[in-house]
Amino acid sequence: PVLYSTTDPATIIDTAHAGLTFAPGQPQALADAVVRLAHMPASEREEMGRRGRAALVGQHDLAALGAKLSQLVDELGGSSDQ
């Protein structure tokens, strides 16, 4: 499962039921989310993880995202093979 700090009311995490979201800048909200996850049955946490992976794979081309990240790292790092 994912713990995600956001003010967005409709994230992929929420839509896919793949984790818990909480307000940014609120350490107690993070702590509460961790405790909530810890008290969930393992099967429920595993299902959250499966739903999250399915949502990511279904909505994003991982190869394309990897290529974009690699390009960004090269640009930021001043790669000499440009």
XYZ file of C-alpha atoms in Angstrom:
82
model
C 0.000 0.000 0.000
C 0.924 3.633 -0.485
C 0.889 6.413 2.090
C 0.555 9.663 0.174
C 0.468 13.232 1.466
C -1.743 15.398 -0.738
C -4.476 17.987 -0.836
C -5.908 16.466 -4.025
C -9.256 14.839 -3.199
C -9.091 12.345 -6.094
C -5.670 10.765 -6.501
C -4.849 7.512 -8.271
C -4.259 6.104 -4.780
C -7.828 6.898 -3.758
C -9.379 5.865 -7.049
C -7.605 2.504 -7.054
C -8.042 1.978 -3.290
C -4.306 1.371 -3.231
C -3.378 3.087 0.004
C -4.145 5.960 2.315
C -3.846 9.685 1.737
C -3.456 12.368 4.358
C -2.988 16.135 4.523
C 0.543 17.453 4.047
C 2.365 19.074 6.932
C 0.470 17.092 9.539
C 2.737 14.569 11.240
C -0.159 13.227 13.321
C -2.099 12.435 10.128
C 0.883 10.421 8.876
C 1.182 8.632 12.210
C -2.539 7.831 12.163
C -2.242 6.414 8.631
C 0.707 4.218 9.650
C -1.218 2.902 12.654
C -4.277 2.289 10.483
C -2.183 0.266 8.024
C -0.524 -1.638 10.855
C -3.912 -2.700 12.196
C -5.214 -3.873 8.812
C -5.126 -7.569 8.063
C -2.148 -8.526 5.910
C -4.517 -9.726 3.194
C -6.066 -6.255 2.960
C -2.651 -4.573 2.712
C -1.586 -7.078 0.054
C -4.744 -6.383 -1.935
C -4.065 -2.630 -1.720
C -0.615 -3.291 -3.143
C -2.014 -5.396 -5.983
C -4.570 -2.707 -6.839
C -1.858 -0.039 -6.794
C 0.388 -1.997 -9.138
C -2.498 -2.739 -11.486
C -3.456 0.956 -11.556
C 0.102 2.039 -12.266
C 0.678 -0.511 -15.010
C -2.769 0.112 -16.486
C -2.448 3.885 -16.617
C 1.233 4.442 -17.285
C 3.696 3.035 -19.788
C 6.560 2.135 -17.466
C 9.127 2.048 -20.284
C 8.156 5.567 -21.363
C 8.282 6.831 -17.770
C 11.723 5.253 -17.355
C 12.968 6.912 -20.540
C 11.666 10.302 -19.381
C 13.338 9.871 -15.987
C 16.612 8.854 -17.635
C 16.484 11.889 -19.919
C 15.775 14.198 -16.978
C 18.654 12.741 -14.967
C 20.969 13.210 -17.961
C 19.827 16.815 -18.386
C 20.185 17.658 -14.714
C 23.503 15.876 -14.450
C 24.957 17.471 -17.551
C 25.617 14.137 -19.238
C 28.424 14.422 -21.782
C 26.831 12.017 -24.283
C 24.096 14.429 -25.383
